[in-house]
Short mmCIF file of C-alpha atoms and ligand atoms in Angstrom, two decimals:
data_model
loop_
_atom_site.label_atom_id
_atom_site.label_comp_id
_atom_site.label_asym_id
_atom_site.label_seq_id
_atom_site.Cartn_x
_atom_site.Cartn_y
_atom_site.Cartn_z
CA LEU D 1377 213.72 210.90 72.32
CA ALA D 1378 215.70 207.71 71.76
CA THR D 1379 215.33 205.82 68.48
CA ALA D 1380 214.04 202.23 68.43
CA GLU D 1381 217.63 201.11 67.82
CA GLU D 1382 218.90 202.97 70.87
CA LEU D 1383 216.06 201.63 73.00
CA ALA D 1384 216.86 198.09 71.89
CA ALA D 1385 220.51 198.62 72.82
CA ASP D 1386 219.85 200.20 76.22
CA LEU D 1387 216.93 198.18 77.55
CA GLN D 1388 216.60 194.56 78.59
CA TRP D 1389 214.04 194.31 75.84
CA TRP D 1390 212.11 196.50 73.39
CA PRO D 1391 209.44 195.31 70.89
CA ASP D 1392 210.43 195.14 67.26
CA GLY D 1393 207.45 197.16 66.01
CA ALA D 1394 206.08 194.37 63.81
CA THR D 1395 204.83 192.30 66.74
CA ILE D 1396 202.09 193.08 69.25
CA ASP D 1397 203.79 192.44 72.55
CA LEU D 1398 201.68 191.11 75.41
CA ALA D 1399 204.61 189.40 77.14
CA PRO D 1400 206.30 192.00 79.33
CA GLY D 1401 205.25 192.25 82.95
CA GLN D 1402 206.05 195.91 83.24
CA PRO D 1403 204.14 199.17 82.74
CA GLY D 1404 204.16 200.42 79.15
CA PRO D 1405 205.69 203.81 78.36
CA ASP D 1406 202.23 205.45 78.49
CA LEU D 1407 201.84 204.38 82.14
CA LEU D 1408 205.15 205.78 83.39
CA PRO D 1409 204.75 208.85 85.67
CA ALA D 1410 207.41 210.87 83.86
CA ALA D 1411 206.05 214.35 84.69
CA ALA D 1412 205.53 213.58 88.40
CA LEU D 1413 209.05 212.12 88.63
CA ALA D 1414 210.52 215.19 86.94
CA GLU D 1415 208.73 217.44 89.42
CA ALA D 1416 209.95 215.40 92.39
CA ALA D 1417 213.50 215.48 90.96
CA ALA D 1418 213.36 219.27 90.64
CA ASP D 1419 212.29 219.50 94.31
CA GLN D 1420 215.27 217.36 95.32
CA VAL D 1421 217.92 219.56 93.72
CA GLY D 1422 217.82 222.25 96.42
CA ASP D 1423 218.60 219.71 99.14
CA ALA D 1424 221.69 218.07 97.69
CA ALA D 1425 223.23 217.01 101.02
CA ARG D 1426 220.12 215.12 102.03
CA ASN D 1427 219.73 213.33 98.75
CA LEU D 1428 223.14 212.88 97.20
CA LEU D 1429 225.41 211.66 100.00
CA TYR D 1430 225.64 208.05 101.23
CA GLY D 1431 222.30 207.02 102.71
CA SER D 1432 221.52 205.22 105.96
CA GLN D 1433 221.85 201.43 105.90
CA PRO D 1434 218.13 200.54 106.07
CA GLY D 1435 217.19 203.42 103.74
CA PRO D 1436 216.15 207.03 104.37
CA ARG D 1437 213.79 207.39 107.32
CA ARG D 1438 211.48 209.65 105.30
CA LEU D 1439 210.82 206.79 102.85
CA LEU D 1440 210.44 204.21 105.63
CA ARG D 1441 207.79 206.45 107.21
CA GLU D 1442 205.90 206.71 103.92
CA ILE D 1443 206.08 202.94 103.36
CA ALA D 1444 204.71 202.43 106.89
CA THR D 1445 201.77 204.64 105.89
CA LEU D 1446 201.21 202.58 102.71
CA VAL D 1447 201.24 199.35 104.73
CA GLU D 1448 198.85 200.84 107.29
CA ALA D 1449 196.41 201.85 104.53
CA SER D 1450 196.40 198.42 102.93
CA GLU D 1451 196.81 196.12 105.97
CA GLY D 1452 195.33 198.03 108.89
CA TYR D 1453 198.47 198.00 111.08
CA ARG D 1454 201.39 200.39 111.09
CA PRO D 1455 204.78 198.66 111.01
CA GLU D 1456 207.56 199.99 113.22
CA LEU D 1457 210.30 201.61 111.18
CA ASP D 1458 212.86 199.03 112.31
CA SER D 1459 210.81 196.34 110.55
CA LEU D 1460 211.33 198.04 107.16
CA LEU D 1461 214.29 198.08 104.80
CA VAL D 1462 214.67 199.82 101.44
CA THR D 1463 215.99 197.51 98.72
CA GLY D 1464 217.07 197.90 95.10
CA GLY D 1465 214.14 196.04 93.52
CA THR D 1466 212.60 192.76 94.65
CA SER D 1467 215.18 190.89 92.59
CA MET D 1468 217.94 192.48 94.67
CA ALA D 1469 215.96 191.84 97.86
CA LEU D 1470 215.80 188.13 96.96
CA GLU D 1471 219.55 188.18 96.34
CA GLU D 1472 220.15 189.72 99.78
CA ILE D 1473 217.73 187.29 101.46
CA CYS D 1474 219.43 184.27 99.89
CA ALA D 1475 222.86 185.57 100.89
CA THR D 1476 221.69 186.18 104.48
CA PHE D 1477 219.32 183.33 105.29
CA SER D 1478 220.42 180.36 103.18
CA ARG D 1479 223.45 178.22 102.52
CA PRO D 1480 224.35 176.35 99.32
CA GLY D 1481 222.82 172.89 99.33
CA GLU D 1482 219.70 173.91 101.23
CA SER D 1483 216.26 173.90 99.60
CA VAL D 1484 213.71 176.54 98.78
CA ALA D 1485 210.05 175.53 98.43
CA VAL D 1486 208.08 177.22 95.65
CA GLY D 1487 204.73 176.68 93.91
CA ASP D 1488 204.49 174.50 90.84
CA LEU D 1489 203.52 177.66 88.98
CA THR D 1490 205.61 180.64 90.03
CA TYR D 1491 207.67 183.62 88.94
CA ASP D 1492 210.35 181.74 87.03
CA LEU D 1493 213.06 184.40 87.20
CA ALA D 1494 213.13 184.18 91.00
CA LEU D 1495 214.25 180.58 90.59
CA ARG D 1496 217.39 181.73 88.78
CA ILE D 1497 218.32 183.85 91.78
CA PHE D 1498 217.78 180.93 94.16
CA ARG D 1499 219.89 178.62 91.98
CA ASP D 1500 222.66 181.22 91.78
CA HIS D 1501 222.98 180.75 95.55
CA GLY D 1502 223.31 176.97 95.25
CA LEU D 1503 219.78 176.36 96.51
CA GLU D 1504 217.78 173.40 95.34
CA VAL D 1505 214.39 174.56 94.11
CA VAL D 1506 211.65 172.15 95.24
CA LYS D 1507 208.33 172.59 93.46
CA VAL D 1508 205.26 171.98 95.58
CA PRO D 1509 202.04 171.08 93.72
CA GLY D 1510 199.28 173.65 93.84
CA GLU D 1511 196.63 175.66 92.05
CA GLY D 1512 197.12 179.30 91.04
CA ALA D 1513 198.66 181.22 93.92
CA GLU D 1514 198.19 178.43 96.48
CA LEU D 1515 200.68 175.69 97.31
CA ASP D 1516 199.20 172.42 98.56
CA LEU D 1517 199.83 172.76 102.29
CA THR D 1518 199.80 169.02 102.98
CA ALA D 1519 202.59 168.54 100.46
CA LEU D 1520 204.41 171.55 101.91
CA SER D 1521 204.04 170.16 105.44
CA ASP D 1522 205.54 166.83 104.28
CA LEU D 1523 208.45 168.68 102.74
CA LEU D 1524 209.07 170.76 105.87
CA SER D 1525 208.92 167.60 108.03
CA ALA D 1526 211.36 165.63 105.87
CA SER D 1527 214.46 165.05 107.95
CA ASP D 1528 216.80 164.79 104.97
CA ARG D 1529 216.58 168.41 103.87
CA ARG D 1530 216.68 171.86 105.36
CA VAL D 1531 214.29 174.26 103.71
CA ALA D 1532 215.86 177.70 103.97
CA PHE D 1533 212.54 179.40 103.16
CA VAL D 1534 209.22 179.08 101.34
CA TYR D 1535 208.68 181.51 98.47
CA VAL D 1536 205.06 182.49 97.69
CA ILE D 1537 203.17 185.10 95.64
CA PRO D 1538 199.71 185.01 97.26
CA THR D 1539 198.32 188.22 95.74
CA PHE D 1540 197.65 188.68 92.00
CA HIS D 1541 200.15 185.91 91.38
CA ASN D 1542 202.57 185.82 88.46
CA PRO D 1543 201.73 184.13 86.08
CA SER D 1544 198.14 183.15 87.01
CA GLY D 1545 196.79 186.50 88.29
CA ALA D 1546 195.09 184.49 91.07
CA CYS D 1547 194.70 185.50 94.71
CA ALA D 1548 195.09 183.04 97.59
CA THR D 1549 192.10 182.87 99.95
CA PRO D 1550 192.26 184.36 103.47
CA ARG D 1551 191.95 180.80 104.84
CA TRP D 1552 194.97 179.58 102.89
CA ARG D 1553 197.03 182.54 104.11
CA THR D 1554 196.16 181.75 107.72
CA ASP D 1555 196.89 178.03 107.24
CA LEU D 1556 200.26 178.80 105.62
CA ALA D 1557 201.10 181.13 108.51
CA ASP D 1558 200.17 178.40 111.05
CA LEU D 1559 202.25 175.82 109.20
CA ALA D 1560 205.29 178.08 108.94
CA ARG D 1561 204.97 179.01 112.63
CA SER D 1562 204.88 175.38 113.72
CA HIS D 1563 207.96 174.57 111.60
CA LYS D 1564 209.72 177.88 112.42
CA THR D 1565 210.16 178.34 108.67
CA VAL D 1566 210.81 181.68 107.01
CA VAL D 1567 208.16 182.66 104.44
CA VAL D 1568 209.25 185.05 101.71
CA GLU D 1569 206.02 186.69 100.56
CA ASP D 1570 206.50 188.39 97.19
CA ASP D 1571 203.79 191.06 97.20
CA ALA D 1572 204.75 192.86 93.99
CA TYR D 1573 201.16 193.37 92.79
CA ARG D 1574 199.22 194.01 96.05
CA GLU D 1575 198.61 197.71 95.37
CA LEU D 1576 197.20 197.05 91.90
CA PHE D 1577 193.69 195.87 92.75
CA PHE D 1578 190.92 196.84 90.31
CA ARG D 1579 188.03 197.31 92.76
CA GLU D 1580 188.30 195.69 96.20
CA PRO D 1581 191.59 195.50 98.09
CA PRO D 1582 192.98 191.94 98.31
CA PRO D 1583 192.96 189.92 101.55
CA PRO D 1584 195.58 190.91 104.16
CA SER D 1585 199.03 189.45 103.66
CA VAL D 1586 200.56 186.31 105.15
CA ARG D 1587 202.88 188.70 106.95
CA SER D 1588 199.91 190.22 108.82
CA ARG D 1589 199.17 186.74 110.19
CA LEU D 1590 202.76 185.64 110.82
CA ASN D 1591 204.88 188.23 112.50
CA GLY D 1592 208.03 186.39 113.41
CA THR D 1593 209.25 184.71 110.26
CA THR D 1594 207.72 186.40 107.21
CA LEU D 1595 209.66 188.70 104.95
CA ARG D 1596 207.17 190.56 102.78
CA LEU D 1597 208.51 192.18 99.62
CA GLY D 1598 206.95 195.27 98.07
CA THR D 1599 208.25 196.98 94.95
CA PHE D 1600 207.82 200.28 93.11
CA SER D 1601 208.66 198.49 89.82
CA LYS D 1602 205.01 197.78 89.05
CA THR D 1603 203.38 200.88 90.55
CA LEU D 1604 205.92 203.47 89.33
CA ALA D 1605 208.71 202.24 87.04
CA PRO D 1606 211.02 199.20 87.03
CA GLY D 1607 213.99 201.31 85.94
CA LEU D 1608 213.97 203.05 89.33
CA ARG D 1609 215.08 199.76 90.97
CA LEU D 1610 213.39 200.51 94.27
CA SER D 1611 211.55 198.21 96.63
CA TRP D 1612 211.29 197.30 100.29
CA VAL D 1613 211.26 194.42 102.74
CA GLU D 1614 208.93 194.28 105.72
CA GLY D 1615 209.64 191.73 108.43
CA ASP D 1616 210.59 190.99 112.00
CA PRO D 1617 213.14 193.59 113.21
CA VAL D 1618 215.63 190.84 114.06
CA LEU D 1619 215.59 189.53 110.48
CA VAL D 1620 215.57 193.03 109.01
CA GLU D 1621 218.57 194.02 111.15
CA ARG D 1622 220.53 191.07 109.78
CA LEU D 1623 219.84 192.26 106.25
CA SER D 1624 220.63 195.84 107.17
CA GLN D 1625 224.03 194.98 108.67
CA ARG D 1626 225.45 193.31 105.59
CA GLY D 1627 228.73 194.69 104.32
CA MET D 1628 227.26 195.75 101.00
CA ARG D 1629 224.98 198.24 102.81
CA VAL D 1630 227.67 199.42 105.18
CA SER D 1631 229.98 200.04 102.24
CA GLY D 1632 227.37 201.57 99.92
CA GLY D 1633 225.29 203.59 102.38
CA GLY D 1634 222.08 201.60 102.04
CA THR D 1635 220.94 201.11 98.48
CA SER D 1636 219.64 203.48 95.78
CA HIS D 1637 219.66 206.45 98.19
CA TYR D 1638 218.92 209.13 95.59
CA VAL D 1639 216.05 207.17 94.06
CA ALA D 1640 214.71 206.38 97.54
CA SER D 1641 214.64 210.12 98.31
CA LEU D 1642 212.96 210.85 94.98
CA VAL D 1643 210.20 208.34 95.61
CA ALA D 1644 209.83 209.55 99.20
CA ARG D 1645 209.18 213.01 97.77
CA MET D 1646 206.47 211.60 95.47
CA LEU D 1647 204.79 209.93 98.43
CA GLU D 1648 205.05 213.04 100.62
CA SER D 1649 203.50 215.25 97.94
CA GLY D 1650 200.67 212.81 97.12
CA ALA D 1651 201.90 212.41 93.52
CA TYR D 1652 202.45 208.67 94.06
CA GLN D 1653 198.92 208.11 95.39
CA GLU D 1654 197.43 210.11 92.51
CA HIS D 1655 199.40 208.09 89.97
CA LEU D 1656 198.44 204.80 91.63
CA SER D 1657 194.71 205.62 91.46
CA ALA D 1658 194.97 206.44 87.77
CA LEU D 1659 197.01 203.28 87.14
CA ARG D 1660 194.44 201.12 88.93
CA ARG D 1661 191.63 202.65 86.85
CA GLU D 1662 193.51 202.05 83.60
CA LEU D 1663 194.39 198.44 84.47
CA ALA D 1664 190.78 197.78 85.54
CA LEU D 1665 189.56 199.12 82.20
CA ARG D 1666 192.01 196.97 80.26
CA ALA D 1667 191.01 193.89 82.28
CA GLU D 1668 187.37 194.58 81.43
CA VAL D 1669 188.19 194.87 77.74
CA VAL D 1670 190.16 191.61 77.79
CA ASP D 1671 187.37 189.83 79.65
CA ALA D 1672 184.71 191.17 77.25
CA THR D 1673 186.79 190.23 74.19
CA LEU D 1674 187.36 186.70 75.45
CA LEU D 1675 183.63 186.34 76.09
CA GLU D 1676 182.74 187.71 72.66
CA THR D 1677 185.14 185.26 70.97
CA LYS D 1678 184.25 182.28 73.14
CA GLU D 1679 184.04 180.00 70.10
CA ALA D 1680 187.84 179.91 70.38
CA GLY D 1681 187.30 177.72 73.46
CA TRP D 1682 189.05 180.08 75.87
CA THR D 1683 189.60 178.93 79.43
CA TYR D 1684 190.63 181.54 82.00
CA GLU D 1685 189.72 183.20 85.24
CA ALA D 1686 189.59 186.98 85.17
CA PRO D 1687 191.95 188.43 87.78
CA ALA D 1688 190.84 191.02 90.35
CA GLY D 1689 194.12 192.92 90.13
CA GLY D 1690 197.71 192.86 88.92
CA PHE D 1691 199.06 192.55 85.40
CA PHE D 1692 198.19 189.05 84.19
CA PHE D 1693 195.58 186.83 82.55
CA LEU D 1694 196.47 183.14 82.22
CA ILE D 1695 194.60 181.83 79.20
CA GLY D 1696 194.10 178.38 77.70
CA SER D 1697 191.98 177.16 74.80
CA SER D 1698 190.18 173.85 74.47
CA ARG D 1699 190.54 174.22 70.69
CA SER D 1700 194.27 174.85 70.42
CA LYS D 1701 196.99 172.43 71.38
CA ASP D 1702 199.77 174.99 71.07
CA LEU D 1703 198.33 178.34 71.99
CA ALA D 1704 201.67 180.16 72.18
CA ARG D 1705 202.35 179.15 68.59
CA THR D 1706 198.90 180.31 67.49
CA PHE D 1707 199.58 183.73 69.00
CA ARG D 1708 203.04 183.80 67.42
CA GLU D 1709 201.64 183.01 63.98
CA VAL D 1710 199.32 186.02 64.15
CA GLY D 1711 202.15 188.32 65.25
CA VAL D 1712 201.40 188.45 68.98
CA ARG D 1713 204.07 187.76 71.58
CA VAL D 1714 202.91 186.07 74.80
CA VAL D 1715 204.57 184.01 77.53
CA PRO D 1716 203.96 180.26 77.18
CA VAL D 1717 203.16 178.61 80.50
CA ARG D 1718 203.80 174.90 80.54
CA LYS D 1719 201.24 172.44 81.73
CA SER D 1720 201.32 172.24 85.51
CA ARG D 1721 201.50 168.96 87.40
CA SER D 1722 198.05 169.56 88.79
CA GLY D 1723 196.40 169.50 85.37
CA GLY D 1724 195.05 171.88 82.74
CA GLY D 1725 196.36 172.30 79.21
CA ASP D 1726 199.24 174.47 78.07
CA GLN D 1727 198.44 178.10 78.60
CA VAL D 1728 199.77 181.53 77.81
CA ARG D 1729 200.25 184.53 80.04
CA ILE D 1730 199.24 187.89 78.67
CA ALA D 1731 200.08 191.13 80.43
CA ILE D 1732 197.62 194.03 80.41
CA SER D 1733 200.32 196.44 81.53
CA PHE D 1734 202.31 197.06 78.36
CA ALA D 1735 199.70 197.31 75.57
CA ASP D 1736 196.64 199.56 75.64
CA ALA D 1737 193.03 198.35 75.59
CA ALA D 1738 192.56 198.62 71.81
CA THR D 1739 195.78 196.68 71.15
CA LEU D 1740 194.80 193.97 73.64
CA GLU D 1741 191.43 193.58 71.97
CA ALA D 1742 192.93 193.44 68.47
CA ALA D 1743 195.50 190.83 69.53
CA LEU D 1744 192.91 188.55 71.13
CA ARG D 1745 190.57 188.84 68.14
CA ARG D 1746 193.42 187.90 65.80
CA ALA D 1747 194.21 184.82 67.86
CA ALA D 1748 190.52 183.87 68.15
CA ASP D 1749 190.09 184.18 64.37
CA ALA D 1750 193.14 182.02 63.81
CA ILE D 1751 191.76 179.34 66.12
CA THR D 1752 188.24 179.32 64.74
CA ASP D 1753 188.67 180.17 61.04
CA SER D 1754 191.93 178.82 59.81
CA PRO D 1755 191.66 175.51 57.95
CA ALA D 1756 195.43 175.13 58.33
CA GLN D 1757 195.12 175.48 62.08
CA GLU D 1758 192.30 172.96 62.25
CA ALA D 1759 194.20 170.51 60.06
CA ARG D 1760 197.22 170.88 62.31
CA GLU D 1761 195.11 170.29 65.42
CA ARG D 1762 193.51 167.24 63.80
CA GLY D 1763 196.95 165.96 62.85
CA ARG D 1764 198.15 166.29 66.41
CA ALA D 1765 195.08 164.69 67.91
CA CYS D 1766 195.76 161.52 65.93
C1 PLP R 127 206.34 188.19 91.31
C2 PLP R 127 207.44 189.10 90.91
N1 PLP R 127 208.45 189.33 91.76
C3 PLP R 127 209.47 190.15 91.43
C4 PLP R 127 209.56 190.75 90.21
C5 PLP R 127 210.73 191.63 89.92
O1 PLP R 127 210.57 192.81 90.67
P1 PLP R 127 211.69 193.96 90.72
O2 PLP R 127 211.60 194.74 89.46
O3 PLP R 127 211.27 194.77 91.92
O4 PLP R 127 213.00 193.31 90.89
C6 PLP R 127 208.55 190.52 89.28
C7 PLP R 127 208.63 191.12 87.94
O5 PLP R 127 208.09 190.64 86.99
C8 PLP R 127 207.47 189.68 89.65
O6 PLP R 127 206.46 189.44 88.81
#
């Protein structure tokens, strides 16, 4: 196995060992389905022609069929195969969508609180990112309507994360999804629905997607990064066949034979054998358990003044504290890495995002207790807070 030094050199990021890391929004090593992937890879070897030559432009039909089955199970309708496209991770899908459906100088509407790294992709394409006020996963639809009606700008698309939102963990209501679909329909606006966390519900499945209410102009993005492993770089787009065909016909796909053909075949094999579904059930159970531990620990240490809403799925808790002015710093001082989330326009104090995906339940509990102790016990902390309040 690789040493910590090798891991640090080869990966985007690897924890230094001294810090408890609750920042990364990816499965920890203990949640990766290594054995099931190895088995699927062994099955692939005998059929080299099928798996190792250039793939078809939209992706191998066997994977599209399996994705259609996944969508049917979670949404109640079975998409036609020509409305599906295999992509190399949602990040790559966003890149392809920007290249196909936007021009430099146009705008993209996003929530005040959103997945920040998507904004880098939009800006790379010369798009102006316009933040629409909102709460959790929901954009204020009156403000969005005003933006879409403004004659001085063309909004190339609206980007939303309605289900187990990053960073808030929140879920948009069914009503909001319908209203967004109606608004987009009346403005003929494309909605890019980033559905990275849909499959990761703890108990009840989330409400049906915006895509299920808006056929013509939604592009819904699913990814195997969160349910299997981000290093696979495999995801999909589901949308109107006309839009999907435009993505499918791009030169990059013609030249490269689709994208990630071998990995697509590998994951198709895991779906065909049931290994994916088995892994997903275990993953959901583990995440649900961790969420319960986090919730219980926050309740038990409530003298720290925690403010949060427990999510019903996904990877994230967004936490504030009425007793700490700089919560990210408090966590840092007790050796816990979290993601600071700046105060949103619509109110609330500064908050931090913790992921339940990378650290196990015991580590999550220990980290939160350390932070709670620092907030409630430390005279230095209290003096600092008093100093700031003045
Ligand atoms: C909302 C959201 N979209 C997209 C991504 C990136 O997904 P992928 O690994 O499929 O590119 C992430 C990862 O953190 C995410 O949280």
